[in-house]
Short mmCIF file of C-alpha atoms in Angstrom, two decimals:
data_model
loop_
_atom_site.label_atom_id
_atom_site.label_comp_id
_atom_site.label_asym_id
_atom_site.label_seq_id
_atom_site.Cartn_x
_atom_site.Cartn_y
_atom_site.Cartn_z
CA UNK A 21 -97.69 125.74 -137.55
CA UNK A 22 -94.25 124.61 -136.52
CA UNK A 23 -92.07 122.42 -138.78
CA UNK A 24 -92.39 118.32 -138.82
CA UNK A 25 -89.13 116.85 -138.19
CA UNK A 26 -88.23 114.01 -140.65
CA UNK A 27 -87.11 110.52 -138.73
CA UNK A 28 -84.49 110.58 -141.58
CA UNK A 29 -82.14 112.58 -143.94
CA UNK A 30 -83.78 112.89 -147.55
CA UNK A 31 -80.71 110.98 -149.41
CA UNK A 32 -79.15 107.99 -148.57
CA UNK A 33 -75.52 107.50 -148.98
CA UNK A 34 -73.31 104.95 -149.72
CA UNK A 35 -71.03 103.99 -146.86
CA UNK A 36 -67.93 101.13 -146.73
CA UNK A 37 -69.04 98.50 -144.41
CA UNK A 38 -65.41 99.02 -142.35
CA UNK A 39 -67.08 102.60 -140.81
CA UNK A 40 -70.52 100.71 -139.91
CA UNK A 41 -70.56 100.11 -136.69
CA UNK A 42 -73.04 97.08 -134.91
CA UNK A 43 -75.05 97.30 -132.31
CA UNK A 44 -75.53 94.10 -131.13
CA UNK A 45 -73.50 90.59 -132.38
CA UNK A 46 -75.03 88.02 -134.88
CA UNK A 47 -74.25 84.66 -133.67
CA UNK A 48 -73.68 81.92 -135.59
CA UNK A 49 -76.70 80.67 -134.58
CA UNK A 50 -78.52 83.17 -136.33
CA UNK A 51 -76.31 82.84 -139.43
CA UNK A 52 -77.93 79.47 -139.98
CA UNK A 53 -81.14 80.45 -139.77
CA UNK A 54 -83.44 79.93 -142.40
CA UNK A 55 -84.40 83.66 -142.55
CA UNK A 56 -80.91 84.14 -142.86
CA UNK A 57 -80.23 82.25 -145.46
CA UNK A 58 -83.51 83.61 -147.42
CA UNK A 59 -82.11 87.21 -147.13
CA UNK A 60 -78.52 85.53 -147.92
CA UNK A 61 -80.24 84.51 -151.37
CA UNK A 62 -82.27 87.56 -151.78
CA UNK A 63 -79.25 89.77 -151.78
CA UNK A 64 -77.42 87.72 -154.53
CA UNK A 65 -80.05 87.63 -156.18
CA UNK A 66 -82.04 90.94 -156.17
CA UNK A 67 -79.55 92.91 -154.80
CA UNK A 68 -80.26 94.96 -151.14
CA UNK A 69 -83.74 96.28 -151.75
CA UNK A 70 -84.38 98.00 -147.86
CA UNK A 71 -81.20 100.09 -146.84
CA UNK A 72 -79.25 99.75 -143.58
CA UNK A 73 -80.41 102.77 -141.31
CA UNK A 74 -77.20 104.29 -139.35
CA UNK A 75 -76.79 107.56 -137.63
CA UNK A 76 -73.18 109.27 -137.36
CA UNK A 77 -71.32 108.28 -133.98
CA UNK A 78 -70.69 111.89 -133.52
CA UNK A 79 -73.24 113.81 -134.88
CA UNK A 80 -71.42 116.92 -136.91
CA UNK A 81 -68.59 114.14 -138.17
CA UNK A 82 -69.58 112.73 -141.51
CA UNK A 83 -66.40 111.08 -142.02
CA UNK A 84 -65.85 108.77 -139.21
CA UNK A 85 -67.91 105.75 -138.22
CA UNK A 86 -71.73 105.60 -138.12
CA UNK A 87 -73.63 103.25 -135.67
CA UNK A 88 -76.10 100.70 -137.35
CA UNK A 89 -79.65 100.90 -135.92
CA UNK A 90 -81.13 98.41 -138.14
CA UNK A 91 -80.03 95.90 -140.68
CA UNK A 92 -77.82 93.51 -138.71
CA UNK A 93 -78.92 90.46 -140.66
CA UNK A 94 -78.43 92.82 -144.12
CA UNK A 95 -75.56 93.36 -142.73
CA UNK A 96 -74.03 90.03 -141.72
CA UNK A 97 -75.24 88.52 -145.39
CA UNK A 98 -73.79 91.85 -147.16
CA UNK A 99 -70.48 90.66 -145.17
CA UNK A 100 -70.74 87.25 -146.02
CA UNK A 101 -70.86 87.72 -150.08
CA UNK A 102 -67.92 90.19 -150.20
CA UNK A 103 -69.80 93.34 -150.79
CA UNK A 104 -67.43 96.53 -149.81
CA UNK A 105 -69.90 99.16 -149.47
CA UNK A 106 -73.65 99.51 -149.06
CA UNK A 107 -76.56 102.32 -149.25
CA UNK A 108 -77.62 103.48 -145.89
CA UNK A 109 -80.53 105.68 -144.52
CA UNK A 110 -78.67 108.94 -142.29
CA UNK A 111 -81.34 108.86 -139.40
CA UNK A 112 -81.47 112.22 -137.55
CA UNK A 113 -82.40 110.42 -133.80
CA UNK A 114 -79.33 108.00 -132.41
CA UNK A 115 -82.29 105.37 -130.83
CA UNK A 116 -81.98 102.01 -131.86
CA UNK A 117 -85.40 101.91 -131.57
CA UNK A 118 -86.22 105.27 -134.03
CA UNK A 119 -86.62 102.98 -136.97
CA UNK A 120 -88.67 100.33 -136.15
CA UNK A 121 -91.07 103.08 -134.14
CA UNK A 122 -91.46 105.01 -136.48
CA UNK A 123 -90.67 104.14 -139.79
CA UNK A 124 -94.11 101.14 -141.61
CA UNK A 125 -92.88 97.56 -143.03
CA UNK A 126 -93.59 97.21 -146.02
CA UNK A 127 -97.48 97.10 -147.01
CA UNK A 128 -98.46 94.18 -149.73
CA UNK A 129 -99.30 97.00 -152.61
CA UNK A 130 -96.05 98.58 -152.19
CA UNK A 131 -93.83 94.53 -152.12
CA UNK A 132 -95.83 94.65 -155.61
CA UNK A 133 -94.82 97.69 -157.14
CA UNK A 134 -91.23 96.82 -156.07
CA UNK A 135 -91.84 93.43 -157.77
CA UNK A 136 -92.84 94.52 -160.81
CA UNK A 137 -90.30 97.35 -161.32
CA UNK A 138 -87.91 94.38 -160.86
CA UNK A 139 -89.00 92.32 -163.26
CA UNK A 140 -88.92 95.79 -165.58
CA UNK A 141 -85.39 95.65 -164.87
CA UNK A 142 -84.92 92.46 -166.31
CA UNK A 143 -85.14 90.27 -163.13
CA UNK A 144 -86.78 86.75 -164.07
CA UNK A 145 -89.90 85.65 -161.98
CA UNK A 146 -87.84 82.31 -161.74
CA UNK A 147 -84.84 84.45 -159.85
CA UNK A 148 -86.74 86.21 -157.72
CA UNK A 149 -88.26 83.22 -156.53
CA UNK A 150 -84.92 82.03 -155.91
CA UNK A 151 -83.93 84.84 -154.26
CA UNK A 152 -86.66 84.93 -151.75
CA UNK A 153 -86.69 81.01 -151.19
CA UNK A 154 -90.32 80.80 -152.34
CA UNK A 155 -92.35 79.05 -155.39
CA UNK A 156 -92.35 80.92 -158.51
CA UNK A 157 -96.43 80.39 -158.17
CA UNK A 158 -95.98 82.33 -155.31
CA UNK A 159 -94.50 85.02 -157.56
CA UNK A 160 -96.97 84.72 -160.21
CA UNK A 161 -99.63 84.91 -157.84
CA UNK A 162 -98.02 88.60 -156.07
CA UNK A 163 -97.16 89.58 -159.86
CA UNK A 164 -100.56 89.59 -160.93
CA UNK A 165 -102.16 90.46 -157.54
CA UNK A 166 -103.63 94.00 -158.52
CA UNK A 167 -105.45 93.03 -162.05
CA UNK A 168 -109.41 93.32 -161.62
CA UNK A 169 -108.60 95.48 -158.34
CA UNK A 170 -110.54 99.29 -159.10
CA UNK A 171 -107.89 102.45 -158.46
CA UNK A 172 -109.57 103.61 -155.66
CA UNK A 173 -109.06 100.22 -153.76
CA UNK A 174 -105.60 100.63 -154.68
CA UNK A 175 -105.08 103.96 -153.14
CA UNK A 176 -107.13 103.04 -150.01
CA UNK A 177 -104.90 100.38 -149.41
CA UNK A 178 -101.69 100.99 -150.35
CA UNK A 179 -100.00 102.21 -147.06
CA UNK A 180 -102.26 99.33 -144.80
CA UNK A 181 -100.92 96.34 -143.82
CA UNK A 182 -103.19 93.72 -145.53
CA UNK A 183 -102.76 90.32 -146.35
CA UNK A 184 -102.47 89.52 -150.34
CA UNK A 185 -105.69 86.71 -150.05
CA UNK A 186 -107.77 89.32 -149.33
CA UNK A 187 -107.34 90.83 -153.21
CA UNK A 188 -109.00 87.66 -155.03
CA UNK A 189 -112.02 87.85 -152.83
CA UNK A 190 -112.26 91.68 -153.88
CA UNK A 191 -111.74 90.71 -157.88
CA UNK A 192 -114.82 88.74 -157.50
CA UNK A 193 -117.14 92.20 -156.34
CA UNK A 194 -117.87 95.09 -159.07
CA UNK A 195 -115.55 98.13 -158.91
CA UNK A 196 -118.39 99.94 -156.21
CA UNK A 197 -118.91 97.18 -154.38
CA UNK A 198 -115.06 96.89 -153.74
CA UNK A 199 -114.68 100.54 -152.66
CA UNK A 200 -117.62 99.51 -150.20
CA UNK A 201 -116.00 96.50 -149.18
CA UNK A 202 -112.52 98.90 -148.24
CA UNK A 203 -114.67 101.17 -146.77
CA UNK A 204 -115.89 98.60 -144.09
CA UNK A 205 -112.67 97.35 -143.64
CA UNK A 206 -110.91 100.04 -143.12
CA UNK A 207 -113.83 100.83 -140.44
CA UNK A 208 -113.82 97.98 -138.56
CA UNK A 209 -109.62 98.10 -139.46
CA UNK A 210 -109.64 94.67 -140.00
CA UNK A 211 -107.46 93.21 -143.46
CA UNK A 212 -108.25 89.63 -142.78
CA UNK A 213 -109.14 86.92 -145.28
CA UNK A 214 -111.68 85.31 -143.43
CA UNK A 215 -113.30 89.53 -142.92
CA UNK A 216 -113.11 89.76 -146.64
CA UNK A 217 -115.09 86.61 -146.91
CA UNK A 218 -117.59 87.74 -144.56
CA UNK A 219 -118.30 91.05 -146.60
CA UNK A 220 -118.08 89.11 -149.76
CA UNK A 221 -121.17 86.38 -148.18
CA UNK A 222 -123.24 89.41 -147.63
CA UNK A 223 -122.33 90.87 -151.30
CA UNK A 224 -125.25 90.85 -153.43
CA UNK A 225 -125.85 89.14 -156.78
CA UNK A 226 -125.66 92.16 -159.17
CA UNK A 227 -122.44 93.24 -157.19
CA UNK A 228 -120.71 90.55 -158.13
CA UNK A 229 -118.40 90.41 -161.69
CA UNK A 230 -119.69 86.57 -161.89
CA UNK A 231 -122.86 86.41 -160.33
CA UNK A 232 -123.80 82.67 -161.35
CA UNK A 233 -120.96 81.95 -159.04
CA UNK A 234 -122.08 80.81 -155.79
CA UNK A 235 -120.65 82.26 -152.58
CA UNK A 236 -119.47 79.30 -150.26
CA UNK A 237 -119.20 80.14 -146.34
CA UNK A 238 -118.66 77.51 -144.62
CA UNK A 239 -121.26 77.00 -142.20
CA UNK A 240 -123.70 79.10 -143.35
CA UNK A 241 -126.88 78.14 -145.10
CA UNK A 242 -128.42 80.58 -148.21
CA UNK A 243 -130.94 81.48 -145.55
CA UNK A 244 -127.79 83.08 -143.31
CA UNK A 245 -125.84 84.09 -146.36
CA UNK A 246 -129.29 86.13 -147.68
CA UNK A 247 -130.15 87.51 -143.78
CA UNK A 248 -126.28 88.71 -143.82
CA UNK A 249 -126.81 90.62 -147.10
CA UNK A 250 -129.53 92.34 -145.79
CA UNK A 251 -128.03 93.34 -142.45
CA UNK A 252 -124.65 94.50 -144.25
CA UNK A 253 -126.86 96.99 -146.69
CA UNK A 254 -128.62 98.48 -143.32
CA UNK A 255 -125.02 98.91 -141.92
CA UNK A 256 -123.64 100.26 -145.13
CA UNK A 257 -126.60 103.16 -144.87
CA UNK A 258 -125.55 103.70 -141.32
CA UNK A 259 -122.10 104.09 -142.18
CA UNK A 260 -122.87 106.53 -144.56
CA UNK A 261 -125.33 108.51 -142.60
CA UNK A 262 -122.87 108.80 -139.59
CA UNK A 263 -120.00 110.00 -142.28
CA UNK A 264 -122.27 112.50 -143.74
CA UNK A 265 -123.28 114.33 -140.55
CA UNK A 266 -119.86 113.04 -138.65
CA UNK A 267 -118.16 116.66 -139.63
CA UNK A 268 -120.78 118.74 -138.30
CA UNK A 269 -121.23 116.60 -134.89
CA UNK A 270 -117.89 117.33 -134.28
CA UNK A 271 -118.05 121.23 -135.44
CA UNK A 272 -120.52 121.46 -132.14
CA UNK A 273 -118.33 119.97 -130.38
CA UNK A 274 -115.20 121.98 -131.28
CA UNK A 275 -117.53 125.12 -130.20
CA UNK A 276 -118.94 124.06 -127.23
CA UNK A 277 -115.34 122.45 -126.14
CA UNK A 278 -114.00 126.35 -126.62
CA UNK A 279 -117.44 127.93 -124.29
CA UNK A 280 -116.98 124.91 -121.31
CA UNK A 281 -113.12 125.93 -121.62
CA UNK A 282 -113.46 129.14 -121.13
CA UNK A 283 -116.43 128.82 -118.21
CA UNK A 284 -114.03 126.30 -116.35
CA UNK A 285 -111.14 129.10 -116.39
CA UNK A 286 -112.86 131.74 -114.14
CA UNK A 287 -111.98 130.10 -110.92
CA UNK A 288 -114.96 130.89 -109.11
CA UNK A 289 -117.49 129.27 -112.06
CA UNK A 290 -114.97 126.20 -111.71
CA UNK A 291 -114.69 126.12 -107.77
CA UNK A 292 -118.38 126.59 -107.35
CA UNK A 293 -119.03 123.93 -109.89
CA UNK A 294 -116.76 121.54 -108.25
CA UNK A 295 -118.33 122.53 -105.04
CA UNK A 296 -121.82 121.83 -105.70
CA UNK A 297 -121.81 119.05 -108.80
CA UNK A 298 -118.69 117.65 -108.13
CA UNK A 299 -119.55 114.42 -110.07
CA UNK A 300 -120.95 116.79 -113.51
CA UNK A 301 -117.97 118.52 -112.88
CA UNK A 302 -115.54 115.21 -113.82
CA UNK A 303 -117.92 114.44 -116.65
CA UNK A 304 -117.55 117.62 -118.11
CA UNK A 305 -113.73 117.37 -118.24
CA UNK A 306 -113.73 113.95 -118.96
CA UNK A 307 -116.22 115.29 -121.94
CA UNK A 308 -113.95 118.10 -122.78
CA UNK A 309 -111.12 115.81 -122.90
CA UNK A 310 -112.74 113.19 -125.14
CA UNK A 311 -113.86 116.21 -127.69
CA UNK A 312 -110.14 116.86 -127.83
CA UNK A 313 -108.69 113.59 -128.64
CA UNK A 314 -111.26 112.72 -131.18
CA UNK A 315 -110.59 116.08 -133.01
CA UNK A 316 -106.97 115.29 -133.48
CA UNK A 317 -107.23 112.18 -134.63
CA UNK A 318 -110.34 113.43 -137.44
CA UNK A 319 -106.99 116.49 -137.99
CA UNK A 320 -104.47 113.57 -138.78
#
């Protein structure tokens, strides 16, 4: 198995701003902005929490300039307040493009975790709040946004891009019921509020931590809202069924991919196949193809 390349160096390193080197000009246009502005505050505030990425103009010279590849705005507002020198990701690609391709925004789990190790540094809710140009509530509200939330949902979710909202509607399901919930989600790969609303409708009594409290859709009657539990618990046995026997499906597969392989390399099985049953012959491929891509993706 050959090596992975990393997208970037393992340490950062602190660079002055003089040997940083834009690659593109902020107007001042863009210096009133209200984004602007909010990562203005933020950095007076909190301090630069996502480094600049850069990558050395010539590539075996560590002590001349390094072109920026992302962080103009950080940049410009790092600038602004006076700051002399900054932490930087080294990326080992020179695209502009290399960090935004392939390196994930933040996810809502991990904006929490950095929250809360800020405010165990002794950064006020109040001047966070302030930093980011928010409400405090809003704070509050992303402080406390894990509590009732089982581990598991925690660890299915922490690298997915999901809105916060979703996390109340989970608090009001039992810790199974959650993990179910996830599960379906990440299925369908949908992280929407009005999703988890949908899966919490079709929740049933005993799964729920408050079960006297009733589950409002709007739009739907208690007939629709009991039909929709019902469907979601025949899905949820399909689901698992299909996972349960999903590994050996695709064992066959594997094999008989290797046996058609192998037939459709001795030219005169391939040319007489192609001959004959042309139109088998481009379902077969198109077959062996398919086999392939699914199998990598089940590898990832």
């Amino acid at each position: 198995m050959t090596g992975i390349r990393l997208g970037f160096e393992a340490k950062t390193i602190t660079l002055p701003l003089e040997r940083i080197l834009p690659t593109k000009v902020v107007g001042r246009e863009v210096l009133k902005t209200p984004k602007f502005r909010s990562i203005l505050a933020s950095i007076r505030r909190v301090g630069l929490v996502e480094p600049l990425a850069v990558h050395p103009e010539k590539a075996k010279e560590r002590s001349g300039p390094y072109i920026l590849l992302d962080g103009h705005l950080r940049l410009a507002a790092l600038r602004e307040i006076g700051v002399t020198e900054v932490r930087c990701l080294v990326s080992t690609d020179d695209e502009g493009f290399t960090y935004n391709r392939r390196i994930a925004r933040m996810t809502a789990i991990q904006e929490h975790r950095m929250l809360l190790q800020a405010i165990d540094k002794g950064v006020s809710p109040e001047a966070i709040a302030e930093g980011l140009a928010v409400d405090v509530k809003r704070i509050q509200e992303r402080r406390r946004m894990l509590d009732g939330i089982a581990p598991e949902v925690v660890g299915m979710l922490k690298d997915r891009m999901v809105v916060p909202a979703i996390f109340p509607i989970l608090r009001r399901m039992k810790p199974l019921r959650q993990i179910e919930a996830v599960e379906m989600m990440i299925s369908a790969n949908r992280f929407t509020q009005s999703y988890a609303k949908v899966l919490l409708a079709a929740t049933r009594p005993e799964h729920l931590t408050d079960p006297a409290k009733p589950k409002k859709v709007e739009g739907m009657s208690a007939t629709d809202i009991a039909r929709m539990e019902h469907e979601m618990e025949r899905l949820r046995r399909d689901y698992r069924s299909v996972e349960d026997s999903l590994g050996d499906i695709m064992l066959t597969l594997v094999v008989s991919k290797g046996y058609f392989v192998k037939l459709f390399r001795n030219e005169a099985v391939a040319d007489y196949i192609d001959r004959h049953h042309a139109e088998l012959a481009m379902e077969m491929r198109g077959i062996l193809e398919a086999v392939g891509s699914d199998a990598r993706t089940l590898d990832r």
